[in-house]
Amino acid sequence: MMFELPDLPYNYDALEPHIDALTMEIHHSKHHNAYTNNLNAAIADFELTPASHTEDQEHWLHQLLQGHSAIPAIRNNAGGYWNHSLFWNIMSPNGGGEPTGALAASIDSKFGSFENMKQEFTKAAMTQFGSGWAWLCTWYSEEKLGELIIHSTPNQDNPLMESYGIVPILGIDVWEHAYYKKFGPGRATYIDAWWNVVNWDAVSNNYEPYNTR
Ligand code: MN3
């Protein structure tokens, strides 16, 4: 089961003026492509094979993240592959605004308001030292199913690699390659612009399997 670079669900220039076309092109066709190729190479090098009950490629990717993240080449590249696949899908040229329905209700009950969640998420993205990601996650463990939590991780790590019991439904890439061409060292300006492209319908879809409302 080889991994392939997923297509973007829109053109490279679709997120202009918030995220520039050149950044999107390099980010997808070079960075995400490299994680994809290096993941396939690492799987071959370490002769890893899917468990016999593996349902599909997504399931296999979860096994790699959860079972083999002690191998740096798997950790970095399976993480990079998963993180960017989520990232493209939670952005849209028709993004921005606020979520509705069950996700909005869960945000209100956990954070008090959408604005509070946005502030806390932005703080996590700003204070992630060096390269990494900030995440809005939901618990998948039974006791806390559907409850939201904000988390950040370094490098290409993600919460699935740890046994916390949380899964990201929204994430922002704060590696400099995600913003430096347009924004220089201005991470805060990039995060501000990025909220305008967040696809809340896609985030709600990610939340739906854990929604108990
Ligand atoms: Mn990136």
PDB file of C-alpha atoms and ligand atoms in Angstrom:
ATOM      1  CA  MET A   1       0.000   0.000   0.000  1.00  0.00           C
ATOM      2  CA  MET A   2       1.951   2.997  -1.275  1.00  0.00           C
ATOM      3  CA  PHE A   3       0.937   6.484  -0.218  1.00  0.00           C
ATOM      4  CA  GLU A   4       0.225   9.070  -2.905  1.00  0.00           C
ATOM      5  CA  LEU A   5       0.260  12.840  -2.732  1.00  0.00           C
ATOM      6  CA  PRO A   6      -3.415  13.840  -2.484  1.00  0.00           C
ATOM      7  CA  ASP A   7      -4.682  16.496  -4.894  1.00  0.00           C
ATOM      8  CA  LEU A   8      -5.555  19.867  -3.435  1.00  0.00           C
ATOM      9  CA  PRO A   9      -9.338  20.398  -3.398  1.00  0.00           C
ATOM     10  CA  TYR A  10      -8.774  23.810  -5.095  1.00  0.00           C
ATOM     11  CA  ASN A  11      -6.167  25.581  -7.254  1.00  0.00           C
ATOM     12  CA  TYR A  12      -2.887  26.913  -5.883  1.00  0.00           C
ATOM     13  CA  ASP A  13      -4.105  30.512  -6.204  1.00  0.00           C
ATOM     14  CA  ALA A  14      -7.564  29.833  -4.719  1.00  0.00           C
ATOM     15  CA  LEU A  15      -6.717  31.051  -1.211  1.00  0.00           C
ATOM     16  CA  GLU A  16      -5.378  34.433  -2.411  1.00  0.00           C
ATOM     17  CA  PRO A  17      -5.074  37.029  -1.030  1.00  0.00           C
ATOM     18  CA  HIS A  18      -4.862  35.314   2.364  1.00  0.00           C
ATOM     19  CA  ILE A  19      -2.444  32.516   1.457  1.00  0.00           C
ATOM     20  CA  ASP A  20      -0.377  33.158  -1.689  1.00  0.00           C
ATOM     21  CA  ALA A  21      -0.216  30.838  -4.697  1.00  0.00           C
ATOM     22  CA  LEU A  22       3.560  30.359  -4.665  1.00  0.00           C
ATOM     23  CA  THR A  23       3.535  29.261  -1.020  1.00  0.00           C
ATOM     24  CA  MET A  24       0.683  26.837  -1.732  1.00  0.00           C
ATOM     25  CA  GLU A  25       2.448  25.387  -4.784  1.00  0.00           C
ATOM     26  CA  ILE A  26       5.774  24.841  -3.020  1.00  0.00           C
ATOM     27  CA  HIS A  27       4.084  23.614   0.148  1.00  0.00           C
ATOM     28  CA  HIS A  28       2.026  20.997  -1.696  1.00  0.00           C
ATOM     29  CA  SER A  29       4.210  19.978  -4.645  1.00  0.00           C
ATOM     30  CA  LYS A  30       7.560  20.040  -2.800  1.00  0.00           C
ATOM     31  CA  HIS A  31       7.054  19.680   0.963  1.00  0.00           C
ATOM     32  CA  HIS A  32       4.013  17.395   1.085  1.00  0.00           C
ATOM     33  CA  ASN A  33       5.367  15.477  -1.886  1.00  0.00           C
ATOM     34  CA  ALA A  34       8.668  14.907  -0.057  1.00  0.00           C
ATOM     35  CA  TYR A  35       6.881  13.612   3.075  1.00  0.00           C
ATOM     36  CA  THR A  36       4.921  11.234   0.824  1.00  0.00           C
ATOM     37  CA  ASN A  37       7.996   9.867  -0.972  1.00  0.00           C
ATOM     38  CA  ASN A  38      10.058   9.660   2.216  1.00  0.00           C
ATOM     39  CA  LEU A  39       7.214   7.858   4.000  1.00  0.00           C
ATOM     40  CA  ASN A  40       7.076   5.220   1.257  1.00  0.00           C
ATOM     41  CA  ALA A  41      10.872   4.855   1.412  1.00  0.00           C
ATOM     42  CA  ALA A  42      10.878   4.510   5.220  1.00  0.00           C
ATOM     43  CA  ILE A  43       8.132   1.849   5.107  1.00  0.00           C
ATOM     44  CA  ALA A  44      10.256  -0.096   2.603  1.00  0.00           C
ATOM     45  CA  ASP A  45      13.508   0.404   4.574  1.00  0.00           C
ATOM     46  CA  PHE A  46      11.987  -0.860   7.820  1.00  0.00           C
ATOM     47  CA  GLU A  47       9.957  -3.532   6.003  1.00  0.00           C
ATOM     48  CA  LEU A  48       6.741  -2.473   7.724  1.00  0.00           C
ATOM     49  CA  THR A  49       3.496  -4.103   6.643  1.00  0.00           C
ATOM     50  CA  PRO A  50      -0.129  -3.370   7.507  1.00  0.00           C
ATOM     51  CA  ALA A  51      -1.767  -5.496  10.210  1.00  0.00           C
ATOM     52  CA  SER A  52      -3.942  -8.286   8.793  1.00  0.00           C
ATOM     53  CA  HIS A  53      -7.172  -6.510   9.841  1.00  0.00           C
ATOM     54  CA  THR A  54      -6.226  -3.269   8.050  1.00  0.00           C
ATOM     55  CA  GLU A  55      -9.315  -1.828   6.368  1.00  0.00           C
ATOM     56  CA  ASP A  56      -7.817   0.839   4.130  1.00  0.00           C
ATOM     57  CA  GLN A  57      -4.941   3.243   3.662  1.00  0.00           C
ATOM     58  CA  GLU A  58      -6.209   5.627   6.347  1.00  0.00           C
ATOM     59  CA  HIS A  59      -6.259   2.772   8.837  1.00  0.00           C
ATOM     60  CA  TRP A  60      -2.704   1.808   7.807  1.00  0.00           C
ATOM     61  CA  LEU A  61      -1.568   5.412   8.270  1.00  0.00           C
ATOM     62  CA  HIS A  62      -3.029   5.394  11.805  1.00  0.00           C
ATOM     63  CA  GLN A  63      -1.103   2.192  12.562  1.00  0.00           C
ATOM     64  CA  LEU A  64       2.109   3.877  11.424  1.00  0.00           C
ATOM     65  CA  LEU A  65       1.433   6.993  13.533  1.00  0.00           C
ATOM     66  CA  GLN A  66       0.384   5.078  16.616  1.00  0.00           C
ATOM     67  CA  GLY A  67       2.591   2.013  16.399  1.00  0.00           C
ATOM     68  CA  HIS A  68       5.826   3.066  14.703  1.00  0.00           C
ATOM     69  CA  SER A  69       6.413   6.690  15.693  1.00  0.00           C
ATOM     70  CA  ALA A  70       9.547   5.638  17.615  1.00  0.00           C
ATOM     71  CA  ILE A  71      11.236   5.420  14.194  1.00  0.00           C
ATOM     72  CA  PRO A  72      12.159   9.046  13.335  1.00  0.00           C
ATOM     73  CA  ALA A  73      11.710   8.553   9.577  1.00  0.00           C
ATOM     74  CA  ILE A  74       8.180   7.239  10.178  1.00  0.00           C
ATOM     75  CA  ARG A  75       7.361   9.833  12.836  1.00  0.00           C
ATOM     76  CA  ASN A  76       8.416  12.779  10.658  1.00  0.00           C
ATOM     77  CA  ASN A  77       7.053  11.568   7.337  1.00  0.00           C
ATOM     78  CA  ALA A  78       3.842   9.808   8.394  1.00  0.00           C
ATOM     79  CA  GLY A  79       3.186  12.884  10.534  1.00  0.00           C
ATOM     80  CA  GLY A  80       3.957  15.218   7.642  1.00  0.00           C
ATOM     81  CA  TYR A  81       1.737  13.171   5.349  1.00  0.00           C
ATOM     82  CA  TRP A  82      -1.246  13.084   7.738  1.00  0.00           C
ATOM     83  CA  ASN A  83      -0.915  16.689   8.949  1.00  0.00           C
ATOM     84  CA  HIS A  84      -0.813  18.231   5.479  1.00  0.00           C
ATOM     85  CA  SER A  85      -3.659  16.033   4.211  1.00  0.00           C
ATOM     86  CA  LEU A  86      -5.814  17.467   7.015  1.00  0.00           C
ATOM     87  CA  PHE A  87      -4.498  20.999   6.460  1.00  0.00           C
ATOM     88  CA  TRP A  88      -5.515  21.256   2.769  1.00  0.00           C
ATOM     89  CA  ASN A  89      -8.995  20.000   3.576  1.00  0.00           C
ATOM     90  CA  ILE A  90      -9.747  22.423   6.386  1.00  0.00           C
ATOM     91  CA  MET A  91      -9.055  25.394   4.103  1.00  0.00           C
ATOM     92  CA  SER A  92     -11.272  26.723   1.316  1.00  0.00           C
ATOM     93  CA  PRO A  93     -11.628  29.815  -0.881  1.00  0.00           C
ATOM     94  CA  ASN A  94     -15.150  30.013   0.617  1.00  0.00           C
ATOM     95  CA  GLY A  95     -13.865  29.732   4.169  1.00  0.00           C
ATOM     96  CA  GLY A  96     -13.918  32.046   7.152  1.00  0.00           C
ATOM     97  CA  GLY A  97     -16.779  33.001   9.416  1.00  0.00           C
ATOM     98  CA  GLU A  98     -17.867  30.729  12.222  1.00  0.00           C
ATOM     99  CA  PRO A  99     -19.031  27.136  12.576  1.00  0.00           C
ATOM    100  CA  THR A 100     -22.680  26.243  13.103  1.00  0.00           C
ATOM    101  CA  GLY A 101     -24.611  23.319  14.582  1.00  0.00           C
ATOM    102  CA  ALA A 102     -23.084  20.758  16.945  1.00  0.00           C
ATOM    103  CA  LEU A 103     -19.511  22.027  16.517  1.00  0.00           C
ATOM    104  CA  ALA A 104     -20.530  25.589  17.411  1.00  0.00           C
ATOM    105  CA  ALA A 105     -22.413  24.282  20.469  1.00  0.00           C
ATOM    106  CA  SER A 106     -19.390  22.218  21.596  1.00  0.00           C
ATOM    107  CA  ILE A 107     -17.085  25.229  21.163  1.00  0.00           C
ATOM    108  CA  ASP A 108     -19.429  27.398  23.231  1.00  0.00           C
ATOM    109  CA  SER A 109     -19.732  24.834  26.000  1.00  0.00           C
ATOM    110  CA  LYS A 110     -15.951  24.253  26.220  1.00  0.00           C
ATOM    111  CA  PHE A 111     -14.550  27.753  25.621  1.00  0.00           C
ATOM    112  CA  GLY A 112     -17.499  30.041  26.404  1.00  0.00           C
ATOM    113  CA  SER A 113     -17.536  31.532  22.911  1.00  0.00           C
ATOM    114  CA  PHE A 114     -16.101  31.190  19.423  1.00  0.00           C
ATOM    115  CA  GLU A 115     -13.927  34.271  20.064  1.00  0.00           C
ATOM    116  CA  ASN A 116     -12.426  32.681  23.186  1.00  0.00           C
ATOM    117  CA  MET A 117     -11.610  29.483  21.274  1.00  0.00           C
ATOM    118  CA  LYS A 118     -10.030  31.543  18.506  1.00  0.00           C
ATOM    119  CA  GLN A 119      -7.881  33.416  21.018  1.00  0.00           C
ATOM    120  CA  GLU A 120      -6.754  30.256  22.768  1.00  0.00           C
ATOM    121  CA  PHE A 121      -5.974  28.520  19.460  1.00  0.00           C
ATOM    122  CA  THR A 122      -4.057  31.573  18.199  1.00  0.00           C
ATOM    123  CA  LYS A 123      -2.057  31.638  21.421  1.00  0.00           C
ATOM    124  CA  ALA A 124      -1.151  27.945  20.989  1.00  0.00           C
ATOM    125  CA  ALA A 125      -0.059  28.659  17.397  1.00  0.00           C
ATOM    126  CA  MET A 126       1.970  31.724  18.436  1.00  0.00           C
ATOM    127  CA  THR A 127       3.712  30.060  21.364  1.00  0.00           C
ATOM    128  CA  GLN A 128       4.644  26.798  19.601  1.00  0.00           C
ATOM    129  CA  PHE A 129       8.436  27.231  19.712  1.00  0.00           C
ATOM    130  CA  GLY A 130      10.041  26.782  16.291  1.00  0.00           C
ATOM    131  CA  SER A 131       8.333  24.556  13.729  1.00  0.00           C
ATOM    132  CA  GLY A 132       5.140  22.719  14.504  1.00  0.00           C
ATOM    133  CA  TRP A 133       1.369  22.746  14.562  1.00  0.00           C
ATOM    134  CA  ALA A 134      -1.522  23.993  16.670  1.00  0.00           C
ATOM    135  CA  TRP A 135      -4.639  21.861  16.809  1.00  0.00           C
ATOM    136  CA  LEU A 136      -8.293  21.923  17.754  1.00  0.00           C
ATOM    137  CA  CYS A 137      -8.925  18.338  18.825  1.00  0.00           C
ATOM    138  CA  THR A 138     -11.805  16.236  20.065  1.00  0.00           C
ATOM    139  CA  TRP A 139     -11.546  13.461  22.627  1.00  0.00           C
ATOM    140  CA  TYR A 140     -12.383  10.037  21.245  1.00  0.00           C
ATOM    141  CA  SER A 141     -12.259   8.200  24.571  1.00  0.00           C
ATOM    142  CA  GLU A 142     -15.686   7.210  25.844  1.00  0.00           C
ATOM    143  CA  GLU A 143     -15.712   9.324  29.038  1.00  0.00           C
ATOM    144  CA  LYS A 144     -14.970  12.577  27.214  1.00  0.00           C
ATOM    145  CA  LEU A 145     -16.243  11.748  23.728  1.00  0.00           C
ATOM    146  CA  GLY A 146     -16.848  14.897  21.694  1.00  0.00           C
ATOM    147  CA  GLU A 147     -15.274  17.305  24.195  1.00  0.00           C
ATOM    148  CA  LEU A 148     -12.871  19.760  22.555  1.00  0.00           C
ATOM    149  CA  ILE A 149      -9.300  20.649  23.508  1.00  0.00           C
ATOM    150  CA  ILE A 150      -6.551  22.841  22.031  1.00  0.00           C
ATOM    151  CA  HIS A 151      -3.092  21.343  21.740  1.00  0.00           C
ATOM    152  CA  SER A 152       0.189  22.009  19.929  1.00  0.00           C
ATOM    153  CA  THR A 153       3.009  19.764  18.768  1.00  0.00           C
ATOM    154  CA  PRO A 154       6.569  20.317  17.504  1.00  0.00           C
ATOM    155  CA  ASN A 155       7.925  19.320  14.074  1.00  0.00           C
ATOM    156  CA  GLN A 156       5.535  16.982  12.216  1.00  0.00           C
ATOM    157  CA  ASP A 157       4.277  15.336  15.391  1.00  0.00           C
ATOM    158  CA  ASN A 158       0.556  15.080  15.956  1.00  0.00           C
ATOM    159  CA  PRO A 159      -1.632  14.004  18.879  1.00  0.00           C
ATOM    160  CA  LEU A 160      -2.408  10.617  17.285  1.00  0.00           C
ATOM    161  CA  MET A 161       1.187   9.557  18.041  1.00  0.00           C
ATOM    162  CA  GLU A 162       0.535   9.876  21.757  1.00  0.00           C
ATOM    163  CA  SER A 163      -2.020   7.913  23.707  1.00  0.00           C
ATOM    164  CA  TYR A 164      -3.823  11.041  24.871  1.00  0.00           C
ATOM    165  CA  GLY A 165      -7.153   9.976  23.349  1.00  0.00           C
ATOM    166  CA  ILE A 166      -7.527  13.096  21.222  1.00  0.00           C
ATOM    167  CA  VAL A 167      -7.730  13.535  17.452  1.00  0.00           C
ATOM    168  CA  PRO A 168      -7.307  16.823  15.526  1.00  0.00           C
ATOM    169  CA  ILE A 169     -10.273  18.221  13.610  1.00  0.00           C
ATOM    170  CA  LEU A 170      -8.539  21.527  12.708  1.00  0.00           C
ATOM    171  CA  GLY A 171      -4.863  22.389  12.497  1.00  0.00           C
ATOM    172  CA  ILE A 172      -2.549  25.181  11.429  1.00  0.00           C
ATOM    173  CA  ASP A 173       0.952  24.641  10.083  1.00  0.00           C
ATOM    174  CA  VAL A 174       3.301  27.146  11.756  1.00  0.00           C
ATOM    175  CA  TRP A 175       6.471  25.984  10.006  1.00  0.00           C
ATOM    176  CA  GLU A 176       8.089  29.003   8.330  1.00  0.00           C
ATOM    177  CA  HIS A 177       7.603  27.282   4.940  1.00  0.00           C
ATOM    178  CA  ALA A 178       3.847  27.852   5.453  1.00  0.00           C
ATOM    179  CA  TYR A 179       4.111  31.641   5.582  1.00  0.00           C
ATOM    180  CA  TYR A 180       7.605  33.135   5.217  1.00  0.00           C
ATOM    181  CA  LYS A 181       7.390  34.030   1.501  1.00  0.00           C
ATOM    182  CA  LYS A 182       4.408  36.312   2.019  1.00  0.00           C
ATOM    183  CA  PHE A 183       4.615  37.289   5.664  1.00  0.00           C
ATOM    184  CA  GLY A 184       8.336  37.020   6.511  1.00  0.00           C
ATOM    185  CA  PRO A 185       8.732  36.429  10.250  1.00  0.00           C
ATOM    186  CA  GLY A 186       5.178  37.699  10.885  1.00  0.00           C
ATOM    187  CA  ARG A 187       3.557  34.565  12.223  1.00  0.00           C
ATOM    188  CA  ALA A 188       0.755  36.571  13.866  1.00  0.00           C
ATOM    189  CA  THR A 189      -0.225  38.205  10.539  1.00  0.00           C
ATOM    190  CA  TYR A 190      -0.284  34.787   8.860  1.00  0.00           C
ATOM    191  CA  ILE A 191      -2.539  33.321  11.561  1.00  0.00           C
ATOM    192  CA  ASP A 192      -4.897  36.311  11.249  1.00  0.00           C
ATOM    193  CA  ALA A 193      -5.092  35.817   7.471  1.00  0.00           C
ATOM    194  CA  TRP A 194      -5.539  32.053   7.833  1.00  0.00           C
ATOM    195  CA  TRP A 195      -8.785  32.372   9.835  1.00  0.00           C
ATOM    196  CA  ASN A 196     -10.308  33.811   6.628  1.00  0.00           C
ATOM    197  CA  VAL A 197      -9.842  30.518   4.790  1.00  0.00           C
ATOM    198  CA  VAL A 198     -10.877  28.026   7.484  1.00  0.00           C
ATOM    199  CA  ASN A 199     -13.508  25.694   6.035  1.00  0.00           C
ATOM    200  CA  TRP A 200     -15.869  25.176   8.978  1.00  0.00           C
ATOM    201  CA  ASP A 201     -18.015  22.706   7.008  1.00  0.00           C
ATOM    202  CA  ALA A 202     -14.959  20.459   6.662  1.00  0.00           C
ATOM    203  CA  VAL A 203     -14.083  20.882  10.352  1.00  0.00           C
ATOM    204  CA  SER A 204     -17.679  19.948  11.256  1.00  0.00           C
ATOM    205  CA  ASN A 205     -17.376  16.849   9.063  1.00  0.00           C
ATOM    206  CA  ASN A 206     -14.187  15.897  10.924  1.00  0.00           C
ATOM    207  CA  TYR A 207     -16.035  16.368  14.212  1.00  0.00           C
ATOM    208  CA  GLU A 208     -19.156  14.412  13.226  1.00  0.00           C
ATOM    209  CA  PRO A 209     -17.944  10.869  14.124  1.00  0.00           C
ATOM    210  CA  TYR A 210     -17.343  12.074  17.722  1.00  0.00           C
ATOM    211  CA  ASN A 211     -20.412  14.265  18.022  1.00  0.00           C
ATOM    212  CA  THR A 212     -22.702  13.162  20.863  1.00  0.00           C
ATOM    213  CA  ARG A 213     -25.180  16.060  20.616  1.00  0.00           C
TER     214      ARG A 213
HETATM  215 MN   MN3 B   1       4.026  22.329   6.064  1.00  0.00          MN
END
